[in-house]
Backbone as a ProteinNet text record, in pm:
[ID]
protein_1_A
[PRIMARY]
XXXXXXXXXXXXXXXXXXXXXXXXXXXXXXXXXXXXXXXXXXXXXXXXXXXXXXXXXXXXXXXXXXXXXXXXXXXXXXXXXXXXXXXXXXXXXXXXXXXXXXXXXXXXXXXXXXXXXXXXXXXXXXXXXXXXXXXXXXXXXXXXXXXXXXXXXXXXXXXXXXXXXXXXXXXXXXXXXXXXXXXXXXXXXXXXXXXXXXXXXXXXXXXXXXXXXXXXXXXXXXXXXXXXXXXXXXX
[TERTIARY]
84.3	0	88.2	28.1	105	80.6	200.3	184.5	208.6	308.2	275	251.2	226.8	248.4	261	363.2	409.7	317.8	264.5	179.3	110.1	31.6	-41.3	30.2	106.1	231.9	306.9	330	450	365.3	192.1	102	84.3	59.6	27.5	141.9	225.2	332	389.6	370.2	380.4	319	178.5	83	102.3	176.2	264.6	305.6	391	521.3	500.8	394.4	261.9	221	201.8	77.2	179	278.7	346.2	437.7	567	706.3	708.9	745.8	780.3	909.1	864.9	960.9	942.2	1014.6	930	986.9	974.5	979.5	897.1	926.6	875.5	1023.4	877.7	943.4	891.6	1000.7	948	992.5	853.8	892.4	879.7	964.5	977.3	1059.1	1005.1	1083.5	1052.7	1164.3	1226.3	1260.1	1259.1	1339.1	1251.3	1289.5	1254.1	1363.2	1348.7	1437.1	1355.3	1455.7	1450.1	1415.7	1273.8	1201.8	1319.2	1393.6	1440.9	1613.3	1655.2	1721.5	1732.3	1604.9	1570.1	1543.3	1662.7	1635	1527.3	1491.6	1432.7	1536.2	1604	1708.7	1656.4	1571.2	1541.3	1363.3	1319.7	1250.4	1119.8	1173.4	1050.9	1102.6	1233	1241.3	1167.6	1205	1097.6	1148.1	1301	1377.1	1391.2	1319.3	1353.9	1371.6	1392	1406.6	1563.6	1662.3	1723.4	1769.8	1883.7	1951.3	2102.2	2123.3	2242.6	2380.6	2368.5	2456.2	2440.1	2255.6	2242.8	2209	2219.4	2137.8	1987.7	1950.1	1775	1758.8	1676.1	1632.8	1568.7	1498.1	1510.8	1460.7	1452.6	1429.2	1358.7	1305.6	1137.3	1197.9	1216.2	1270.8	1178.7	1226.6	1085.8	1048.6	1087.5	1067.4	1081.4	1072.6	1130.9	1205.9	1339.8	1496.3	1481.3	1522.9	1486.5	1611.3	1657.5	1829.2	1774.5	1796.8	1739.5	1827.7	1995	2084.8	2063.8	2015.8	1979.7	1849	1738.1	1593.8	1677.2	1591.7	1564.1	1480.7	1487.3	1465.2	1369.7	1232.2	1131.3	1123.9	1012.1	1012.2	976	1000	974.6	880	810.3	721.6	590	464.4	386.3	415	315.8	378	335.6	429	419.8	425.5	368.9	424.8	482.2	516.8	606.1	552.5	399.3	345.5	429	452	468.6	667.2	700	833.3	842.9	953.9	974.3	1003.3	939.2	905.6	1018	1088.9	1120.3	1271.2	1283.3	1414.8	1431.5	1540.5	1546.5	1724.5	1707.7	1781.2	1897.7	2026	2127.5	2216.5	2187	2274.3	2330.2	2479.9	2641.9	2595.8	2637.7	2695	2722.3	2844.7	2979.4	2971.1	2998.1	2963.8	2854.1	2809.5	2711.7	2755.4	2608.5	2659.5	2628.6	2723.8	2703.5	2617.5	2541.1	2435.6	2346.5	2300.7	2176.2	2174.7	2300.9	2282.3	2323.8	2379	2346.8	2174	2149.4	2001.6	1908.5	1953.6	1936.2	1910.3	2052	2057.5	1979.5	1918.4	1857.4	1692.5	1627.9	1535.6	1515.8	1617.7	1599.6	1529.9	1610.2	1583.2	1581.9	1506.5	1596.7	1676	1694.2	1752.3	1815.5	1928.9	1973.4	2036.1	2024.4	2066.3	2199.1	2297.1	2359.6	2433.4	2408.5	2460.9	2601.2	2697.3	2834.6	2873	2957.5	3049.5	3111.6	3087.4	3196.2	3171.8	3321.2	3311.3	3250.8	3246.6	3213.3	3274.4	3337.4	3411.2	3337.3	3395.4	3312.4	3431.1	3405.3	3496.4	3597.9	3726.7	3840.2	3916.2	3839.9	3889.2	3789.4	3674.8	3542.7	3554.4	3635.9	3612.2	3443.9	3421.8	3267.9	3191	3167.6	3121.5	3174.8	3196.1	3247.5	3214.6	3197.6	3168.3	3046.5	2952.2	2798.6	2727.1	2817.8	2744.5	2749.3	2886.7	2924.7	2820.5	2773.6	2653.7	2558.6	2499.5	2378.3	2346.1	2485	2492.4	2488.6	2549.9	2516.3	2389.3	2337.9	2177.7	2096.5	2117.7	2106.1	2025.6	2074.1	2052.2	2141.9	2071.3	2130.2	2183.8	2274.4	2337.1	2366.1	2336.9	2393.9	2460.2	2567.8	2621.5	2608.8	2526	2565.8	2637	2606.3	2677.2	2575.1	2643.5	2559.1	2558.2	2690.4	2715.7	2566	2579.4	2471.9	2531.2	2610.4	2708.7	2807.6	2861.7	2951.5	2878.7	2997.3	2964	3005.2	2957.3	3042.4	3154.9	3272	3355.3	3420.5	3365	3438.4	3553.3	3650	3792	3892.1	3822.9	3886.5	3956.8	3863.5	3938	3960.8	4068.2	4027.5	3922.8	3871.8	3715.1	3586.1	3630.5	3526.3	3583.5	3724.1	3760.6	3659	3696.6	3684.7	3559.6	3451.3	3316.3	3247.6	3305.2	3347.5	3316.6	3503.3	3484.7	3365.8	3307.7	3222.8	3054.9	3109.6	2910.2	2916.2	2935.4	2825	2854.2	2700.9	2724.8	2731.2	2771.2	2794.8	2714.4	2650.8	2524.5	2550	2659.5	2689.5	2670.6	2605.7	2555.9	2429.8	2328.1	2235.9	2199.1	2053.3	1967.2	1969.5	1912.2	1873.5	1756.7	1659.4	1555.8	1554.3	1611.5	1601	1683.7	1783.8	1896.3	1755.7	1694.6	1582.4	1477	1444.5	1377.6	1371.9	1516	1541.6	1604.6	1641.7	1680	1529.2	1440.8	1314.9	1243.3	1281.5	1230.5	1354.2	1437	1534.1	1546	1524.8	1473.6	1356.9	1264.3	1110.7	1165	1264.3	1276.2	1320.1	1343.1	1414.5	1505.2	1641	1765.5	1897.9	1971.8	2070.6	2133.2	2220.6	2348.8	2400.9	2450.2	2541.3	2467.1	2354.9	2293	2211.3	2193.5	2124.6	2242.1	2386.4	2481.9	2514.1	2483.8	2498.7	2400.7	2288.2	2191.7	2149.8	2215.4	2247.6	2344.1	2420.4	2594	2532	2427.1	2446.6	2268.4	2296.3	2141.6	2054.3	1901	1816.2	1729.5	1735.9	1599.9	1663.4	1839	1908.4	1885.4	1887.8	1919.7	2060.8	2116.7	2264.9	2409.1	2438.3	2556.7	2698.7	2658.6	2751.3	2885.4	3006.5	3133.3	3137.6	3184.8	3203.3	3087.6	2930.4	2818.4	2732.7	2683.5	2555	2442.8	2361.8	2223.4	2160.4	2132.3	2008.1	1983.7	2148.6	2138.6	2252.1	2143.3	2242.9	2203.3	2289.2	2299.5	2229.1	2338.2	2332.5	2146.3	2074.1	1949.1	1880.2	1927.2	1836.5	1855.2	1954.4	1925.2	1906.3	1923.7	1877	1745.7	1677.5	1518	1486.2	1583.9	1491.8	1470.8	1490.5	1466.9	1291.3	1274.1	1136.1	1095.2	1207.1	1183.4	1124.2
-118.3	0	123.8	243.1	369.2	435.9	417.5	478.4	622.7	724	861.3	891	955.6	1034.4	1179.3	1287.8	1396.9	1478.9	1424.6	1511.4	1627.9	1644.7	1729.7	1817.9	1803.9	1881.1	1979.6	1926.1	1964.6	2102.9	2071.5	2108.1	2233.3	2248.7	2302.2	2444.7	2401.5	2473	2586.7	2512.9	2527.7	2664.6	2628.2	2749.5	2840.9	2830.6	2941.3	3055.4	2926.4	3001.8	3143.2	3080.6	3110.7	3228.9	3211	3323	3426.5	3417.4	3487.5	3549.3	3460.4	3505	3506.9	3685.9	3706.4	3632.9	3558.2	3471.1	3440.4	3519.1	3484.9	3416.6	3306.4	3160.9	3064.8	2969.1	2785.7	2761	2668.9	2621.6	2485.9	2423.1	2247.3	2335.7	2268.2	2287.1	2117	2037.5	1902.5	1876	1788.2	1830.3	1935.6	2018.9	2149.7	2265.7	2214.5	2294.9	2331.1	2456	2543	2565.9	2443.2	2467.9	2537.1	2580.5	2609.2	2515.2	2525.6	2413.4	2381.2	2464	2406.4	2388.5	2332.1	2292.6	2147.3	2136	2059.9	1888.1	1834.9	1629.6	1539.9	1474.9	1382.8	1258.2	1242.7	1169.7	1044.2	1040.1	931	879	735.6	703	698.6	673	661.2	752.3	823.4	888	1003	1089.8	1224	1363.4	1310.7	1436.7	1384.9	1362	1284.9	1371.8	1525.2	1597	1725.4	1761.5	1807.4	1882.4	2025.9	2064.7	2066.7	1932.1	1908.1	2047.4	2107.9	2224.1	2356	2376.2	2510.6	2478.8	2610.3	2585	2627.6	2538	2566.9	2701.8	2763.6	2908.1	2947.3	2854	2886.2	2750.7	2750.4	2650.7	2656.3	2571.4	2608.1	2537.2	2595.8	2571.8	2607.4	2693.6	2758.6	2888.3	2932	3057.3	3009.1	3143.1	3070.1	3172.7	3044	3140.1	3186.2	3279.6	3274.7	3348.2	3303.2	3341.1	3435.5	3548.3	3618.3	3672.2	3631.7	3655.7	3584.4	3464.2	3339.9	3345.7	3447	3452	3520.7	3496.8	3567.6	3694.8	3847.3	3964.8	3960.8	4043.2	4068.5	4078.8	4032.6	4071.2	4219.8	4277.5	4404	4385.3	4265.4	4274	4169.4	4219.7	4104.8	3980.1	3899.3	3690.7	3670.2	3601.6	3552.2	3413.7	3331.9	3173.2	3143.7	3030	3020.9	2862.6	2825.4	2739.4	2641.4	2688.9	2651.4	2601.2	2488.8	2458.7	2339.3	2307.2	2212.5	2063.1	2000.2	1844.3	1783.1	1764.1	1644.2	1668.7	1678.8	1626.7	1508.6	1455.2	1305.5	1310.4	1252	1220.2	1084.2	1085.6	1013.8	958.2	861.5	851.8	754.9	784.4	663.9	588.5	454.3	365.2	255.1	212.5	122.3	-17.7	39.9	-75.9	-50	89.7	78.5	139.5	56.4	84.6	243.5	261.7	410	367.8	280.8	286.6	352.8	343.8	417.2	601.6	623.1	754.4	781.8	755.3	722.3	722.3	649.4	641.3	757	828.1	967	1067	1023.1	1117.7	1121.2	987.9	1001	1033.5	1067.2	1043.3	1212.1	1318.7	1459.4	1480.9	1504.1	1548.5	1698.6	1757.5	1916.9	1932.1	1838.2	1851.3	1706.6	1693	1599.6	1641.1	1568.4	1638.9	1479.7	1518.3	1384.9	1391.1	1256.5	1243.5	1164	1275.8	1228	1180.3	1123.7	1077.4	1220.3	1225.1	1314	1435	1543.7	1637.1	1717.2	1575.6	1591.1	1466.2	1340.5	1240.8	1149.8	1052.4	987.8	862.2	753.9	635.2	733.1	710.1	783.2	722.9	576.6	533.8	503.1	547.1	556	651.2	647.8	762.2	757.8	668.4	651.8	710.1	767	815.5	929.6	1043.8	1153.8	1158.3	1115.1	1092.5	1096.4	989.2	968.4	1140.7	1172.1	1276.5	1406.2	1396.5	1491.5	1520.6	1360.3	1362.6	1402.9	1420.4	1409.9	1572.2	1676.3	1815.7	1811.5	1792	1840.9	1791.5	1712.9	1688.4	1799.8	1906.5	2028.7	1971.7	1901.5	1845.6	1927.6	2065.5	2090.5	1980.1	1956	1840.2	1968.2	1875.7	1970.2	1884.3	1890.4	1771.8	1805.6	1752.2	1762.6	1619.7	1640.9	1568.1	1416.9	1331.1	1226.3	1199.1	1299.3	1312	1377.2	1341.2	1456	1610.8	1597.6	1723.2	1727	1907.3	1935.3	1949.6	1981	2039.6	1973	1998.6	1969.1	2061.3	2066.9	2141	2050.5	2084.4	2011	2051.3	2133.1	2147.3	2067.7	2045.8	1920.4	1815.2	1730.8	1610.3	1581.5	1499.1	1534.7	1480	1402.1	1378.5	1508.6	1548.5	1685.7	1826.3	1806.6	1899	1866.4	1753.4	1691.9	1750.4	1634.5	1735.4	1838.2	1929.8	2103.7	2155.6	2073.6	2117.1	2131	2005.5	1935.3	1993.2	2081.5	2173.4	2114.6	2053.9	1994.5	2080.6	2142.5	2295.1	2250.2	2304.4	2287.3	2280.3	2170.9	2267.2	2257.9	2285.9	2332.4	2245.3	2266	2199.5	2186.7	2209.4	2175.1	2037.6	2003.6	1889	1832.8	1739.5	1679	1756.6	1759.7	1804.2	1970.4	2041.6	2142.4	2166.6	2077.4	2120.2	2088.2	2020.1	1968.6	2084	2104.2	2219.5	2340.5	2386.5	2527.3	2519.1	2385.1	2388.9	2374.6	2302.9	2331.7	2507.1	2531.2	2661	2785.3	2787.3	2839.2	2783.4	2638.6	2565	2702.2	2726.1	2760.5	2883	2973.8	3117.3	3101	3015.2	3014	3137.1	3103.3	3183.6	3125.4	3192.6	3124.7	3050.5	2981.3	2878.4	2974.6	3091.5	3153.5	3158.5	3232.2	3275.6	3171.4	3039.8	2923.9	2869.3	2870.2	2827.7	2911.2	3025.6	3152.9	3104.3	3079.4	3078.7	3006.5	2889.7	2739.7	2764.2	2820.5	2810.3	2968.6	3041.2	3150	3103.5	3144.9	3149	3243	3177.3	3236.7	3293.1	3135.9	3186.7	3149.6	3127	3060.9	2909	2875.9	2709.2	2629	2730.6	2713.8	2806.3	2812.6	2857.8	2908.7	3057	3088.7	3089.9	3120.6	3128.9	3210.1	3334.3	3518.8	3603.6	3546	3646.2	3539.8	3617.3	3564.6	3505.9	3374.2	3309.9	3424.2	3529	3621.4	3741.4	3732.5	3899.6	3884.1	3881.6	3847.8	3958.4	4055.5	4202	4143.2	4009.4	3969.5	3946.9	3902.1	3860.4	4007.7	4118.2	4196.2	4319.6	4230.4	4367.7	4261.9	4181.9	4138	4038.8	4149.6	4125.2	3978.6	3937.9	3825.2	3695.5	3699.3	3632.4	3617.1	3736.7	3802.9	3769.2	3771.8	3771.6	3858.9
0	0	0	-28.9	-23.2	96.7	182	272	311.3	166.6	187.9	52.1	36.5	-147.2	-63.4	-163	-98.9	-254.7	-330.1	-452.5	-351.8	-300.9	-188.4	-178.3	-83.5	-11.7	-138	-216.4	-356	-432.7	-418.7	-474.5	-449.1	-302.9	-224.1	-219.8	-190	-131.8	-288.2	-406	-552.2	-534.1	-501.1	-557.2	-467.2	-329.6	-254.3	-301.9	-382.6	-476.7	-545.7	-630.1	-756	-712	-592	-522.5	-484.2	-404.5	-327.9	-309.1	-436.9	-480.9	-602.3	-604.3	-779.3	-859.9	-879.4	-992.8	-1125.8	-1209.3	-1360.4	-1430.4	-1393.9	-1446.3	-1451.2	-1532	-1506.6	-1378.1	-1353.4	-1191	-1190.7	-1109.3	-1060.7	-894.6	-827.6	-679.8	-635	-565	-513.8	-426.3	-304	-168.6	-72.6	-137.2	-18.4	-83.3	-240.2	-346.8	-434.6	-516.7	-606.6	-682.7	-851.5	-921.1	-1064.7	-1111.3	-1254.8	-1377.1	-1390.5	-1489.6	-1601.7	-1678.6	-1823.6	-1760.6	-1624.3	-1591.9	-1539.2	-1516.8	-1400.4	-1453.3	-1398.6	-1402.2	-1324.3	-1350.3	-1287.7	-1222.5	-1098.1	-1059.1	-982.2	-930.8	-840.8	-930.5	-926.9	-1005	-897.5	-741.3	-659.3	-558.3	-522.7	-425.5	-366.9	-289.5	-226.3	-271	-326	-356.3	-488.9	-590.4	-699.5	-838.3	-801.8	-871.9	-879.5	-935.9	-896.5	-1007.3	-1020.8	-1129.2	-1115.8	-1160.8	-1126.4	-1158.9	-1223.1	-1309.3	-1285.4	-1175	-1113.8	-1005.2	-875.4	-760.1	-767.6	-653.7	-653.2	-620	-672.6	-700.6	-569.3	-472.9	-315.6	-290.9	-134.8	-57.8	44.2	111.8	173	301.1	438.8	582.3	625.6	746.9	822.1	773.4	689.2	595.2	430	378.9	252.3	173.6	151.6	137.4	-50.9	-93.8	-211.6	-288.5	-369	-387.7	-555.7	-533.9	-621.3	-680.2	-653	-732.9	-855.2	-870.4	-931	-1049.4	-1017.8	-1029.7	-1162.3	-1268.3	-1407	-1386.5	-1477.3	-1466.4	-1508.4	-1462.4	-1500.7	-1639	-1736.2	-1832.2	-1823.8	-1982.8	-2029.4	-2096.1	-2172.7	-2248.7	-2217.2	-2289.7	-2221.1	-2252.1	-2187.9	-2219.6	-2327.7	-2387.4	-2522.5	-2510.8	-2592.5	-2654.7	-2769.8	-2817	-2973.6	-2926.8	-3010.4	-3004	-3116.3	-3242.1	-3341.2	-3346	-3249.3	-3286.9	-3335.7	-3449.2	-3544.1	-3448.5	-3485.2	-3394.5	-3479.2	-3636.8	-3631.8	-3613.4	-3511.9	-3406.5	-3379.4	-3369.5	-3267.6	-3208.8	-3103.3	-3008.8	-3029.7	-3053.3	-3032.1	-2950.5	-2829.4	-2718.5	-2758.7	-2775.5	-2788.9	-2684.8	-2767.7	-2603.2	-2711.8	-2640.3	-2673.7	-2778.5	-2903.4	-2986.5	-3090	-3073.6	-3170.4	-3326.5	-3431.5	-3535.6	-3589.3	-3701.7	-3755.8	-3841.7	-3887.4	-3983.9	-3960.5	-3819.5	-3785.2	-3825.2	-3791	-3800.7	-3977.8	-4029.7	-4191.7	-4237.2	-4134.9	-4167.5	-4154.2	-4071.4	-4013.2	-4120.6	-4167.5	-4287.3	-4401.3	-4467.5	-4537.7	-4480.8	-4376.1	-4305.8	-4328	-4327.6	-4355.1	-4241.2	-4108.8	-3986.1	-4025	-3934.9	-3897.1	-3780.7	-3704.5	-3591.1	-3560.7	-3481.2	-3420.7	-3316.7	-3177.3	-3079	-3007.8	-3016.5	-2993.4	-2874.9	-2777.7	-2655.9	-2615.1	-2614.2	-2608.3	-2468.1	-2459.6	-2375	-2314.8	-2132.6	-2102.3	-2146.7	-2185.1	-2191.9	-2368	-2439.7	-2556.3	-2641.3	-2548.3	-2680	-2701.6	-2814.7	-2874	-2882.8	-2930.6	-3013.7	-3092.2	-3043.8	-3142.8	-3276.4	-3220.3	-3384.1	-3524.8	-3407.9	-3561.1	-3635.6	-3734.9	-3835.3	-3882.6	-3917.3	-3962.8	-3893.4	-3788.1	-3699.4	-3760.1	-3772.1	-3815	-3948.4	-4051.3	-4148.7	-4174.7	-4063.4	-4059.6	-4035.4	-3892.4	-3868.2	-4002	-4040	-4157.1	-4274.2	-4328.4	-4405.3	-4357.8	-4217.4	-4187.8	-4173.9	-4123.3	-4148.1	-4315.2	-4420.9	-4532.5	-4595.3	-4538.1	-4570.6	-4504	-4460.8	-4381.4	-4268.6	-4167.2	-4012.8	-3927.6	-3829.9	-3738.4	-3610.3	-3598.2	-3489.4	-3374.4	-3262.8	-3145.6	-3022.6	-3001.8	-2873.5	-2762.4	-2667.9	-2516.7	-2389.4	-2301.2	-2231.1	-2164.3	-2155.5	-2127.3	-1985.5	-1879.6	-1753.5	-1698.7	-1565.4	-1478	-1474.4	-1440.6	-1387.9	-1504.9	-1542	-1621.5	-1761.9	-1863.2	-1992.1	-2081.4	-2190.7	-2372.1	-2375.1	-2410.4	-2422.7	-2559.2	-2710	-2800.1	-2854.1	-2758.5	-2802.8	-2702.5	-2648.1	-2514.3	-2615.7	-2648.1	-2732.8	-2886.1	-2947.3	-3065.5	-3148.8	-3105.9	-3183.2	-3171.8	-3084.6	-3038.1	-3156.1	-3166.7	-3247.7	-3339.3	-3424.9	-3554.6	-3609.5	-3422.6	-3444.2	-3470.7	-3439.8	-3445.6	-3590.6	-3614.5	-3750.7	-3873.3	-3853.4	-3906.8	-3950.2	-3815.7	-3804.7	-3731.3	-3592.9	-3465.3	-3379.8	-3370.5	-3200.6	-3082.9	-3009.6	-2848.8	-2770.8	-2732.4	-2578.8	-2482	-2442.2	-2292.6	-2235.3	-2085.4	-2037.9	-2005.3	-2133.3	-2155.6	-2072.1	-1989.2	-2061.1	-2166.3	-2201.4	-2308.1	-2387.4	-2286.8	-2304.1	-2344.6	-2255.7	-2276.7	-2407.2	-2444.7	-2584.9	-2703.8	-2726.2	-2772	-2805.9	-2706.9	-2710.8	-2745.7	-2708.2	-2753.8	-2930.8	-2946.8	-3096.9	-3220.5	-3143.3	-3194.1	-3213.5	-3090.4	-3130.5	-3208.5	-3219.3	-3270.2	-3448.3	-3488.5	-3609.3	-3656.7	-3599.7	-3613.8	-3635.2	-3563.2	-3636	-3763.6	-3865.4	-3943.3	-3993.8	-3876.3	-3863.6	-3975.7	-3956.6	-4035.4	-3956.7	-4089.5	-3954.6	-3838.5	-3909.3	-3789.7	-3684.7	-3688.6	-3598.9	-3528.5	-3587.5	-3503.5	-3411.8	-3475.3	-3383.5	-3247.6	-3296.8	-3166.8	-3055.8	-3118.1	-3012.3	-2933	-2998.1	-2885.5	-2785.5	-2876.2	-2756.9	-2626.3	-2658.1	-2528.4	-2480.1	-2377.8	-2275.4	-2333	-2345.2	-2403.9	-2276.3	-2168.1	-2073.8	-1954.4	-1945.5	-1817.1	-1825.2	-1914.1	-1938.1	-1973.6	-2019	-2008.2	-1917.5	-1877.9	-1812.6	-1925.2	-1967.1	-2040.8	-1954.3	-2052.9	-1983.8	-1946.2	-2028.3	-1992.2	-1908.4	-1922.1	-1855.8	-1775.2	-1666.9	-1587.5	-1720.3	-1643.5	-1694.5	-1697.5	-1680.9	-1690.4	-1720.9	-1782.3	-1776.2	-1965.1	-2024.8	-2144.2	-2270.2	-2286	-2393.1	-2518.3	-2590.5	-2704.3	-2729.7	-2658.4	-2612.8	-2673.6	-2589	-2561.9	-2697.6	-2783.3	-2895.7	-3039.5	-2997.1	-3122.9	-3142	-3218	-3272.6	-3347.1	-3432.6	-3479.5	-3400.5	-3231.7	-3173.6	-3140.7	-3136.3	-3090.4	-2974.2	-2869.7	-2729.3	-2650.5
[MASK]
+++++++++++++++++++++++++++++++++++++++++++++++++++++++++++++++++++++++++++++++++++++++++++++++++++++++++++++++++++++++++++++++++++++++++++++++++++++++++++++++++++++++++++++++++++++++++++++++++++++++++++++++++++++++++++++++++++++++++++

């Protein structure tokens, strides 16, 4: 039998949040914590804390008050709420693991994705002696397939100048996502697909923070210039 479910509690305390603290964001509240929705993992399959962002801290935390780290919180918008209902679905997802064939992603290629989002090893490597692998993905960019690599770790980033298969990758057209999610790399390349931008500017916009989902190098998640002057985002 179930002897607690914490759904109630999570619910409850949520619409607190909702009601009470200006935060203009998507939010997962679970536990104790208040993280950042397009950060945020699912880590435990039955646990109580089964939610976490491994790569940011929780945006506050619920004790006998409630602590709220607003160094952290994203800036009010300037404009009213908008949606961008309309983002390009046929994406699909690539996770390596040891031994597999490059046909599939050959297959990819002829399939005329707009997106591929591929899950590397680490800081960005892959098999160093699959050339075919480099090759596969190579075709699957000149079949015009945005590829984007992130990390298959919980914690940490893509950094594809680290190794030389990551170079290779590089070279090749495959963008960086930081330390994107899965999900969230997914997502934001769907909607970035949907502005129909150019390469340059689709590669820009993966590699910097749109809404604090990635952790640039040089600037804060929330406070980003590049964002705020350029229009064909329509943020």
């Amino acid at each position: 039998c179930e002897v607690y479910n914490d759904a109630r509690r999570n619910l409850l305390v949520s619409l607190i949040f909702a009601g009470l603290c200006e935060i203009p964001e998507v939010c997962v509240f679970f536990d104790q914590f208040l993280f950042r929705g397009n950060r945020t993992k699912k880590m435990d399959s039955g646990g109580l804390n089964a939610f976490d962002t491994p790569n940011f801290p929780p945006l506050a935390t619920l004790q006998n008050d409630i602590q709220i780290r607003h160094d952290l919180t994203r800036n009010h918008p300037r404009q009213r709420f908008r949606i961008h209902p309309n983002l390009k679905s046929n994406i699909a997802v690539l996770h390596l693991v040891p031994g597999f064939n490059d046909d599939c992603i050959t297959a990819m290629a002829n399939a005329r994705l707009e997106g591929l989002v591929v899950h590397l090893y680490g800081t960005g490597n892959a098999p160093s002696e699959k050339e075919s692998l480099v090759d596969a993905l190579r075709q699957v960019i000149d079949n015009g397939t945005a590829v984007v690599a992130v990390t298959q770790c919980m914690r940490g980033a893509v950094n594809l100048e680290q190794y030389e298969v990551g170079k290779r990758l590089k070279d090749i057209g495959v963008m960086n996502g930081g330390d994107m999610t899965i999900e969230a790399a997914t997502t934001k390349l769907g909607y970035l697909l949907s502005r129909n931008l150019s390469r340059q500017v689709l590669e820009r916009g993966m590699s910097e923070s749109i809404r604090g989902e990635l952790t640039n190098s040089d600037e804060t998640t929330h406070k980003i210039p590049f964002m705020s002057r350029d229009f064909y985002f329509g943020l």
